[in-house]
PDB file of C-alpha atoms in Angstrom:
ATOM      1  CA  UNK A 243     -38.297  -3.339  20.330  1.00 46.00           C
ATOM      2  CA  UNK A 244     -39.714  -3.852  23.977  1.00 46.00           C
ATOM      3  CA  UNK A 245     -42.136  -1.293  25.270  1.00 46.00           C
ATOM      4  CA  UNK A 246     -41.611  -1.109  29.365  1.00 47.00           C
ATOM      5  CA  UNK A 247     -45.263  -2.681  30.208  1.00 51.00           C
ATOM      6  CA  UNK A 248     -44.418  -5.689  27.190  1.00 49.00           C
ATOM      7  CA  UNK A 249     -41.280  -6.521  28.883  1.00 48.00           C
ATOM      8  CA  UNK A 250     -41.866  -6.564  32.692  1.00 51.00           C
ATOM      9  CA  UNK A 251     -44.843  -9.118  31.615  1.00 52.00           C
ATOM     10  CA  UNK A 252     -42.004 -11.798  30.561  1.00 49.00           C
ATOM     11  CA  UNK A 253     -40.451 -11.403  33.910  1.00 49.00           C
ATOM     12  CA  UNK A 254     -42.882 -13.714  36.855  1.00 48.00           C
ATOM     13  CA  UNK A 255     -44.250 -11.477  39.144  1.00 49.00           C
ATOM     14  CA  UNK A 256     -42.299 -11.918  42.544  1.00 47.00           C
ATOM     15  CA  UNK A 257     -39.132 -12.627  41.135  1.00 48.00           C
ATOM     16  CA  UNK A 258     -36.931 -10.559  42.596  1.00 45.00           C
ATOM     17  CA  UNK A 259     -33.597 -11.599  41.451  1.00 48.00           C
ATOM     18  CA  UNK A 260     -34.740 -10.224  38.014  1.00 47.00           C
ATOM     19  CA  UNK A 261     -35.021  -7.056  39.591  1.00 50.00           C
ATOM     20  CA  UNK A 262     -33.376  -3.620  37.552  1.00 55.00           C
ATOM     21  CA  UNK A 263     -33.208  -6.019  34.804  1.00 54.00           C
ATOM     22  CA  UNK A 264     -35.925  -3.971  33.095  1.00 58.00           C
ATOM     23  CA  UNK A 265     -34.138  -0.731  33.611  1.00 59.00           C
ATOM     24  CA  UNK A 266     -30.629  -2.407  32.566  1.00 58.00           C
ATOM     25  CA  UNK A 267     -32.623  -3.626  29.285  1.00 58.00           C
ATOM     26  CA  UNK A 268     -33.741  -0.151  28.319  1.00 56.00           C
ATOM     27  CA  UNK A 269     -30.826   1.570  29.069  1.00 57.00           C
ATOM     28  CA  UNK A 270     -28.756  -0.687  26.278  1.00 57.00           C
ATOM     29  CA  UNK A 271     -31.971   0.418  24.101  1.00 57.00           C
ATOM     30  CA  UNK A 272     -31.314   4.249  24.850  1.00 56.00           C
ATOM     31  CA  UNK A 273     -27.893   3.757  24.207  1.00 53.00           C
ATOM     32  CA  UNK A 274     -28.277   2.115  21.202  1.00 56.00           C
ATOM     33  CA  UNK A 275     -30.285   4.420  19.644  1.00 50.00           C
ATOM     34  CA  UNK A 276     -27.928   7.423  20.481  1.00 51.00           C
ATOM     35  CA  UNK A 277     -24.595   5.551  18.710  1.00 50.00           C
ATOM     36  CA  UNK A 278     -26.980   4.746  15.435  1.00 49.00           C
ATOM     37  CA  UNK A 279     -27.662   8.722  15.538  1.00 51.00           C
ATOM     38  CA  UNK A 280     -24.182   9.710  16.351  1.00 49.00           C
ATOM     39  CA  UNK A 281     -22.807   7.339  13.305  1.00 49.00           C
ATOM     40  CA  UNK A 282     -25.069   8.810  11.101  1.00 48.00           C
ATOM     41  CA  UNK A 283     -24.644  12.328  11.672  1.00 45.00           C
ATOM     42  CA  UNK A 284     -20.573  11.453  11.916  1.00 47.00           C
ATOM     43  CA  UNK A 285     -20.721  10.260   8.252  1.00 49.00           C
ATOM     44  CA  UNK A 286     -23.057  13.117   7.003  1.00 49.00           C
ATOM     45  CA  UNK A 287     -26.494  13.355   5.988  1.00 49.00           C
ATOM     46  CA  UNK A 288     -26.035  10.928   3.216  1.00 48.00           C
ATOM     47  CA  UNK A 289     -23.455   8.440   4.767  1.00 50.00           C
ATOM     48  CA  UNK A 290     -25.718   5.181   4.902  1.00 51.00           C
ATOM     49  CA  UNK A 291     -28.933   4.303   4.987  1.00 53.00           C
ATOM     50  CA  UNK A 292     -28.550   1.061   6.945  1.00 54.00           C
ATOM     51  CA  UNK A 293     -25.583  -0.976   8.372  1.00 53.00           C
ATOM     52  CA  UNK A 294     -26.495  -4.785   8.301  1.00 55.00           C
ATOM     53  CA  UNK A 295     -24.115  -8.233   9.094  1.00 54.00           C
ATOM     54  CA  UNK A 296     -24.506 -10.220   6.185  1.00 56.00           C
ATOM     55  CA  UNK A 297     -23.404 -13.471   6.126  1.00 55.00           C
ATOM     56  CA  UNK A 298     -21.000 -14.337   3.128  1.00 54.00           C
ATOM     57  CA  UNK A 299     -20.062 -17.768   2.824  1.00 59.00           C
ATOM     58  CA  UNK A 300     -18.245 -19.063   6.152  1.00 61.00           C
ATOM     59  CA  UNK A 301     -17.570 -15.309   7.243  1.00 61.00           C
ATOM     60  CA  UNK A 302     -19.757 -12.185   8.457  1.00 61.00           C
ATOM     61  CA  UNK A 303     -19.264  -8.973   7.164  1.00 61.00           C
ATOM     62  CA  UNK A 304     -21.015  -5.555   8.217  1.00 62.00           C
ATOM     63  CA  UNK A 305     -22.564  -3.731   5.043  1.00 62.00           C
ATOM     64  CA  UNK A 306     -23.181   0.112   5.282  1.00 61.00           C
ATOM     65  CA  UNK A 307     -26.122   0.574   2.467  1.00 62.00           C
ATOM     66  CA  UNK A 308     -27.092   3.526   1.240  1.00 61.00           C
ATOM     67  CA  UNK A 309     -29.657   4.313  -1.461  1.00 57.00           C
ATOM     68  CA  UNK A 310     -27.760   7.601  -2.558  1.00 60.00           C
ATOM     69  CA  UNK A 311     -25.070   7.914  -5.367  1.00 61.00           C
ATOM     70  CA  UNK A 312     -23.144  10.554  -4.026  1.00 64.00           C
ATOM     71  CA  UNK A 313     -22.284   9.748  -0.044  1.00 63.00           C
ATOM     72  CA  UNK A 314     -19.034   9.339   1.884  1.00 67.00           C
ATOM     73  CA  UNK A 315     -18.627   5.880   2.410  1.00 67.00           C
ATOM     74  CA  UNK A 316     -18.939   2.618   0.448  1.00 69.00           C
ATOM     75  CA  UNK A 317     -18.442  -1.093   1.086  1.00 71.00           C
ATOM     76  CA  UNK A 318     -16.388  -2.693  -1.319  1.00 78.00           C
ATOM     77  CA  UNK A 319     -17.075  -7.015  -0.973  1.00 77.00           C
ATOM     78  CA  UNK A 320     -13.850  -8.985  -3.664  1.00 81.00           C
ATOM     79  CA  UNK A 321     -14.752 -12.601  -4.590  1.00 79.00           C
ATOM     80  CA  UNK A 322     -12.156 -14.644  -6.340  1.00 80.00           C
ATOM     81  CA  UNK A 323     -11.393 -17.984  -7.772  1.00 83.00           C
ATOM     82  CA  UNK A 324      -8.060 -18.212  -5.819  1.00 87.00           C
ATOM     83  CA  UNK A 325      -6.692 -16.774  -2.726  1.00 87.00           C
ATOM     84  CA  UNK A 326      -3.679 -15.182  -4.492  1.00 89.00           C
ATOM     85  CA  UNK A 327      -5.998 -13.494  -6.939  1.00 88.00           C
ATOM     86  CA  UNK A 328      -7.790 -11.868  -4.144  1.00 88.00           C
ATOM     87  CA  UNK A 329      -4.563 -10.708  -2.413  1.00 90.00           C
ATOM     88  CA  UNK A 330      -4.117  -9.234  -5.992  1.00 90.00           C
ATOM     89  CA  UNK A 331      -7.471  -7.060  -5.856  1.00 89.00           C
ATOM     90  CA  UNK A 332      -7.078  -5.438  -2.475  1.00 90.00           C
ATOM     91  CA  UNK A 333      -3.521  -4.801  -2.667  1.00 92.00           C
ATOM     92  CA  UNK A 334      -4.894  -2.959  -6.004  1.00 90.00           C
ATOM     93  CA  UNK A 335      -7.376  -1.425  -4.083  1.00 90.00           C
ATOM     94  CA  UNK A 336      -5.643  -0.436  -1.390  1.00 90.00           C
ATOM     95  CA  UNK A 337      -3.244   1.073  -3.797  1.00 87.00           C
ATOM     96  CA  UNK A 338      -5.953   3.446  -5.460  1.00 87.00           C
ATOM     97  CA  UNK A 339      -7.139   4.479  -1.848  1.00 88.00           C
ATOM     98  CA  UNK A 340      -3.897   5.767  -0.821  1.00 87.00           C
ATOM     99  CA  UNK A 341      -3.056   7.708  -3.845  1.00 86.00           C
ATOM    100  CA  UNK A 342      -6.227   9.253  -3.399  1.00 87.00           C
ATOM    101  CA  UNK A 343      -5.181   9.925   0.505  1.00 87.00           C
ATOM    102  CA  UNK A 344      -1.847  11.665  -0.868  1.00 87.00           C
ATOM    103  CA  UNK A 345      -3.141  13.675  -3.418  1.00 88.00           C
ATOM    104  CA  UNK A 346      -5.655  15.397  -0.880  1.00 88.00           C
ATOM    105  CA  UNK A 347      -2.709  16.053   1.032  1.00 87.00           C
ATOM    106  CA  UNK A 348      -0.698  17.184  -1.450  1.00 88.00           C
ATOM    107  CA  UNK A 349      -2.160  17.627  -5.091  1.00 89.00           C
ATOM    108  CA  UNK A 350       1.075  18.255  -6.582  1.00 91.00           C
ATOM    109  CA  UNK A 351       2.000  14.661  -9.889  1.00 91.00           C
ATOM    110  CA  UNK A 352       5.239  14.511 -11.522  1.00 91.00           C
ATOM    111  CA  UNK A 353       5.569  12.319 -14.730  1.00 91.00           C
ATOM    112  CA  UNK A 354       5.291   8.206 -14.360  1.00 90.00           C
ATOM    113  CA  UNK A 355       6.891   5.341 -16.260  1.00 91.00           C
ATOM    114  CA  UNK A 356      10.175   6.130 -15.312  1.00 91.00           C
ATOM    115  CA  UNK A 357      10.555   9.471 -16.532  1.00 92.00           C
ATOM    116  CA  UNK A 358      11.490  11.368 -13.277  1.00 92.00           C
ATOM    117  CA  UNK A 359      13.852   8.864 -12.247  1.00 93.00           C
ATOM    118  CA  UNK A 360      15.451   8.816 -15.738  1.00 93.00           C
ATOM    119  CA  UNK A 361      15.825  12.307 -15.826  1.00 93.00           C
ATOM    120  CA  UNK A 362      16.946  12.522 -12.686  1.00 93.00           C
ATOM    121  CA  UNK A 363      19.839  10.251 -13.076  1.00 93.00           C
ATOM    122  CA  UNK A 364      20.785  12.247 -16.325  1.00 93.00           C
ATOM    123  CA  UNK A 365      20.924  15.667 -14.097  1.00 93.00           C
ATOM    124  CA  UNK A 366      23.087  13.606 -11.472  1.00 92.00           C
ATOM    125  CA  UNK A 367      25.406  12.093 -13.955  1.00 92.00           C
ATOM    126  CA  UNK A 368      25.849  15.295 -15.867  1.00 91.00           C
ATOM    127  CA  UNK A 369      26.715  17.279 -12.869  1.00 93.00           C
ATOM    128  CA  UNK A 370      29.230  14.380 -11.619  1.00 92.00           C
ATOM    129  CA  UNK A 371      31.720  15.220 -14.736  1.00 90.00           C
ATOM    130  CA  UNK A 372      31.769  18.913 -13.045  1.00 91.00           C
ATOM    131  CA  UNK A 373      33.184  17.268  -9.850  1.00 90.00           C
ATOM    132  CA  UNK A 374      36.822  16.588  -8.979  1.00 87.00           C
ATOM    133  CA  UNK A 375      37.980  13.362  -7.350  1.00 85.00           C
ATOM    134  CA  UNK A 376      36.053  10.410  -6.020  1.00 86.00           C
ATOM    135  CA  UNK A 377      32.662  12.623  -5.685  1.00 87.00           C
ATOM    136  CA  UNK A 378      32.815  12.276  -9.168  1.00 90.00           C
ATOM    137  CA  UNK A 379      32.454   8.652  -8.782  1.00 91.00           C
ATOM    138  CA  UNK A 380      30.057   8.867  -6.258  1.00 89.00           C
ATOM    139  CA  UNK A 381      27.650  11.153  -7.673  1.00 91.00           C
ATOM    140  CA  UNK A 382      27.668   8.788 -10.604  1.00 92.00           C
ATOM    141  CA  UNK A 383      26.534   5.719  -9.048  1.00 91.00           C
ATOM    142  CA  UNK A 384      24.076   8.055  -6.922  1.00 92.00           C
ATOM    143  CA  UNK A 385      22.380   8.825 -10.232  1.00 91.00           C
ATOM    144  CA  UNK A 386      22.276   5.187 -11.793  1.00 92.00           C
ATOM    145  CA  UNK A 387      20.521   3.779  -9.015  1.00 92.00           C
ATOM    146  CA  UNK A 388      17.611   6.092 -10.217  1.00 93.00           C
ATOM    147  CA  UNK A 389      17.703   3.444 -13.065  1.00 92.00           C
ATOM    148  CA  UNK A 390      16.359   0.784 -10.986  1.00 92.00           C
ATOM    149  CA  UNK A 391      12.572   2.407 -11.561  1.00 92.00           C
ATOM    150  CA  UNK A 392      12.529   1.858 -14.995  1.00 92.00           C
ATOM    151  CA  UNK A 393      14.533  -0.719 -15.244  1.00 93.00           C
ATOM    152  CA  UNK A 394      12.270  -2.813 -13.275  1.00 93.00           C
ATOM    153  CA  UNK A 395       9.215  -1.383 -14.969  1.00 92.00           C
ATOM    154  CA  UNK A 396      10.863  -3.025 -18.487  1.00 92.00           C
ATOM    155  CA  UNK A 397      11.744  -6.200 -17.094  1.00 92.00           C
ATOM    156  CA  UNK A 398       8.082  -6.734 -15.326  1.00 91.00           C
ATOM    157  CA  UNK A 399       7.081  -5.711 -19.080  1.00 89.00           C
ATOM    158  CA  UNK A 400       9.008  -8.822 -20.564  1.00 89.00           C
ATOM    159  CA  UNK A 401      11.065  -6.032 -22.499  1.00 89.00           C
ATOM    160  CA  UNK A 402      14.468  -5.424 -22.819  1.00 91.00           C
ATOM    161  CA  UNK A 403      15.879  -3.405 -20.028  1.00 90.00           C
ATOM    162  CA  UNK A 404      19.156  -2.074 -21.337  1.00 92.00           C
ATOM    163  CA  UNK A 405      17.656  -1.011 -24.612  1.00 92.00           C
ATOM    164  CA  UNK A 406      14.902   0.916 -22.916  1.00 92.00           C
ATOM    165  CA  UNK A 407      17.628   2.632 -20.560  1.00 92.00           C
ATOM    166  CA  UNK A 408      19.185   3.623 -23.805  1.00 91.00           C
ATOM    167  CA  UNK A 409      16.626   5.162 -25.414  1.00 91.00           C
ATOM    168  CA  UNK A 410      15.245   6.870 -22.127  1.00 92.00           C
ATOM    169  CA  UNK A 411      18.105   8.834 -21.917  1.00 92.00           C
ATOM    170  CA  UNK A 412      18.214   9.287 -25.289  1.00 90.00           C
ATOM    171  CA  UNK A 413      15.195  11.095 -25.329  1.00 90.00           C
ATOM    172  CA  UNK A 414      14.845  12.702 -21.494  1.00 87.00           C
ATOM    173  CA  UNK A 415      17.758  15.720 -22.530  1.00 82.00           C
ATOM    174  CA  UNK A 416      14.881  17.140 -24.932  1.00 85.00           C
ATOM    175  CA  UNK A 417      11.904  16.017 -22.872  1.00 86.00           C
ATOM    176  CA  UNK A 418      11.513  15.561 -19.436  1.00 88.00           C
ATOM    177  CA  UNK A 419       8.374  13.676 -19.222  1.00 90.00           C
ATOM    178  CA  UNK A 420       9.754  10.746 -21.620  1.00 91.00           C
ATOM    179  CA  UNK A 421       8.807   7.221 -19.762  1.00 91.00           C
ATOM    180  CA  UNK A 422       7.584   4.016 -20.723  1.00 92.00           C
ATOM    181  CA  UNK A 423       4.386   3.054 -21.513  1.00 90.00           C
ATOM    182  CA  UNK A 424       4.136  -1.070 -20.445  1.00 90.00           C
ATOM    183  CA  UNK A 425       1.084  -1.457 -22.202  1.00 88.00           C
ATOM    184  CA  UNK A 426       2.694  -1.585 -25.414  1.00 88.00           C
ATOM    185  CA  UNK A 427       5.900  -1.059 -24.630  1.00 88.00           C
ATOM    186  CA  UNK A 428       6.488   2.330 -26.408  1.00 90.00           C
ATOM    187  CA  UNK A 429       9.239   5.718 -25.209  1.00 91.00           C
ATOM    188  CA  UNK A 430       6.283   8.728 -25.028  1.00 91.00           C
ATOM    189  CA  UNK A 431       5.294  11.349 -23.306  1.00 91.00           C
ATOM    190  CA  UNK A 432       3.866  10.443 -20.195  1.00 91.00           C
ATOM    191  CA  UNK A 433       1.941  13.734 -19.006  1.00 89.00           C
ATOM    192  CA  UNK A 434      -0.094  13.561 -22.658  1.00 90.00           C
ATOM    193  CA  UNK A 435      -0.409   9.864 -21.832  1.00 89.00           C
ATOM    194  CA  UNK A 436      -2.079  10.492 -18.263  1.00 91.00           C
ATOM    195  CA  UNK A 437       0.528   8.483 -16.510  1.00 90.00           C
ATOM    196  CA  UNK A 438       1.811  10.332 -13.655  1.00 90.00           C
ATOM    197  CA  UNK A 439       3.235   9.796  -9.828  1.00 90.00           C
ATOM    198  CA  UNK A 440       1.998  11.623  -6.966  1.00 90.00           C
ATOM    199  CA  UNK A 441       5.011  13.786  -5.994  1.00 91.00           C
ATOM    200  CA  UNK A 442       4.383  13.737  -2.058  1.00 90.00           C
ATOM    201  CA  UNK A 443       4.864   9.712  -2.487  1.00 88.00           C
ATOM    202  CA  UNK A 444       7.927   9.773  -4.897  1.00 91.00           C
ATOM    203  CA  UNK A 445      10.012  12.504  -3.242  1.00 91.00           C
ATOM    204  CA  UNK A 446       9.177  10.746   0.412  1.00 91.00           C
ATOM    205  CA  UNK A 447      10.668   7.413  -1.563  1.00 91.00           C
ATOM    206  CA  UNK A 448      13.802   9.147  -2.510  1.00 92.00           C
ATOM    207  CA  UNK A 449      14.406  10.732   0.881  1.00 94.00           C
ATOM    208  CA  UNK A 450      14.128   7.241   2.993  1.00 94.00           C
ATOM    209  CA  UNK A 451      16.299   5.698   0.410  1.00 92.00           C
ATOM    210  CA  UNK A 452      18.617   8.274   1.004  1.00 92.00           C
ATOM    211  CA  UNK A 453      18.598   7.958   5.044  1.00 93.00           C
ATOM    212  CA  UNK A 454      18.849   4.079   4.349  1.00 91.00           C
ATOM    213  CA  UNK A 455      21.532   4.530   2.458  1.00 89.00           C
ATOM    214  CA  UNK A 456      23.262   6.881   5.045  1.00 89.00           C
ATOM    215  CA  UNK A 457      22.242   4.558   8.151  1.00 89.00           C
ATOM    216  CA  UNK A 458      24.646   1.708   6.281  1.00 86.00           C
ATOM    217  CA  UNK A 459      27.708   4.103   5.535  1.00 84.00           C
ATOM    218  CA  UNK A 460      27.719   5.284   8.747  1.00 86.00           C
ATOM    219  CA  UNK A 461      28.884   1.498  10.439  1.00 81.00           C
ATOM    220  CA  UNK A 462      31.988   1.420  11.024  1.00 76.00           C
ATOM    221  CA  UNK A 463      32.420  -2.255  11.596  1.00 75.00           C
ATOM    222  CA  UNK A 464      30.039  -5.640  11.141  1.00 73.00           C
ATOM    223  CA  UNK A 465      30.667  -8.103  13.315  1.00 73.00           C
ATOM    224  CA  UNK A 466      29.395 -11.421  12.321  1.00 73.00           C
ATOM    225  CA  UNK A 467      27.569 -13.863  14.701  1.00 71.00           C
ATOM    226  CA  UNK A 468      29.132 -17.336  14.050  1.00 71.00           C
ATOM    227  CA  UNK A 469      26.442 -20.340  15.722  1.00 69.00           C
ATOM    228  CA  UNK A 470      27.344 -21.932  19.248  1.00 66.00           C
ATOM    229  CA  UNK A 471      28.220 -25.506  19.841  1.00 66.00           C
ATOM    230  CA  UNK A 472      30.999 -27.850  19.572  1.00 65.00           C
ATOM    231  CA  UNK A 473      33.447 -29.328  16.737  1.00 68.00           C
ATOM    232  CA  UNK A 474      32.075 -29.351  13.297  1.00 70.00           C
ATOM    233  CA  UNK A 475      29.875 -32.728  12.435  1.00 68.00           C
ATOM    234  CA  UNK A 476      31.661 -35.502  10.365  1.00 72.00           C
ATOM    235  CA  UNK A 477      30.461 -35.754   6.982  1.00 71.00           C
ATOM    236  CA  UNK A 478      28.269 -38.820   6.408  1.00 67.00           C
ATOM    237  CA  UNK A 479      30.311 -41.900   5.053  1.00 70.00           C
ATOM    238  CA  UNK A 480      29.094 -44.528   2.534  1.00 65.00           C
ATOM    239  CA  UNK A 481      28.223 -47.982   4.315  1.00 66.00           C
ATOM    240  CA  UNK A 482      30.976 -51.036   3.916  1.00 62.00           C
ATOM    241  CA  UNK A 483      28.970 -52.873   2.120  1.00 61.00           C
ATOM    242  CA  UNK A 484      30.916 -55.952   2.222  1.00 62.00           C
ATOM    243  CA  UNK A 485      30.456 -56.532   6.314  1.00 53.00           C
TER     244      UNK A 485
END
């Protein structure tokens, strides 16, 4: 860092468009040192030691280090063979940060692998039967398209879908925590498994699939854009080969 008396000796003396250059110079210094303080003390007492740009391959990338274990922020660098692979690891990471951002929100899990959907379309089916005319009908389908969660869970799984439907709601009238486990493919209990859904994320899922769904039966009429121009194009002809 420049002292005052260091740095007006690099300017010639009787230069005067250099003049308040000095002053501009140490002002950026002040101000410097004031945002390094302010980060710090934003982050906590233990929030970084040092914030560097490191130079990773063709890119640069700012590090916060810290020498502490326990502090409030962290720099996470992925390296990867392949790009896809690396799109793989931060959408996994990303995934595990947000969960972490709804549960301080709300700390509330319901069981995973299925099992609330499954018993959820169970409930809706079961109270269809009670219903008179085409709400019957409707309340049905309402509660199979819960079956898409699990269903999709078996089929990523390489499993059988309809026989896992079966035997989910075979099991969910006596337990309501019943899911799949895709590791090996196994009906158990998902809350003594430790497999469980944050409950601010699922019921927000269910209530904009709802509105979606509501948004679409509300249009009365689609009218379909058909492309501009003139008469249709002739198809293409094979050549006379004997001209």
């Amino acid at each position: 860092m420049f002292q005052q008396t260091g740095f007006g000796s690099l300017l010639k003396e009787g230069s005067k468009h250099y003049s308040g250059l000095e002053e501009a110079m140490m002002r950026n210094i002040d101000a410097c040192k004031a945002l390094s303080k302010m980060t710090r003390s934003s982050l906590g007492p233990h929030g970084m030691n040092k914030m560097v740009i490191n130079h990773l391959d063709k890119l640069f990338v700012t590090i916060f280090r810290r020498d502490q274990d326990e502090n409030k922020l962290a720099t996470i660098v992925l390296r990867g063979s392949t790009h896809s692979l690396l799109e793989d690891a931060e959408r996994a990471i990303d995934d595990g940060v947000n969960t972490v951002k709804s549960l301080v929100k709300d700390k509330r899990l319901v069981a995973g692998g299925g099992a609330t959907e499954i018993h959820l379309a169970h409930l809706l089916q079961k109270y269809a039967k009670t219903q008179p005319g085409l709400d019957q009908y409707a309340l049905e389908k309402f509660g199979q398209a819960f079956e898409v969660i699990p269903r999709t869970l078996a089929e990523n799984a390489g499993l059988k879908a309809e026989e896992i439907i079966a035997k989910l709601y075979a099991v969910t009238a006596d337990s309501k925590t019943s899911g799949l486990d895709v590791s090996d493919g196994q009906i158990k209990d998902m809350k003594e498994a430790f497999i469980l859904d944050s409950w601010e994320t699922k019921s927000w899922a269910i209530k904009l699939c709802i509105d979606a769904v509501l948004t679409i039966l509300r249009v009365d009429q689609i009218i379909m854009a058909k492309p501009a121009g003139g008469p249709k194009p002739r198809d293409a002809q094979a050549p006379d080969l004997d001209d």
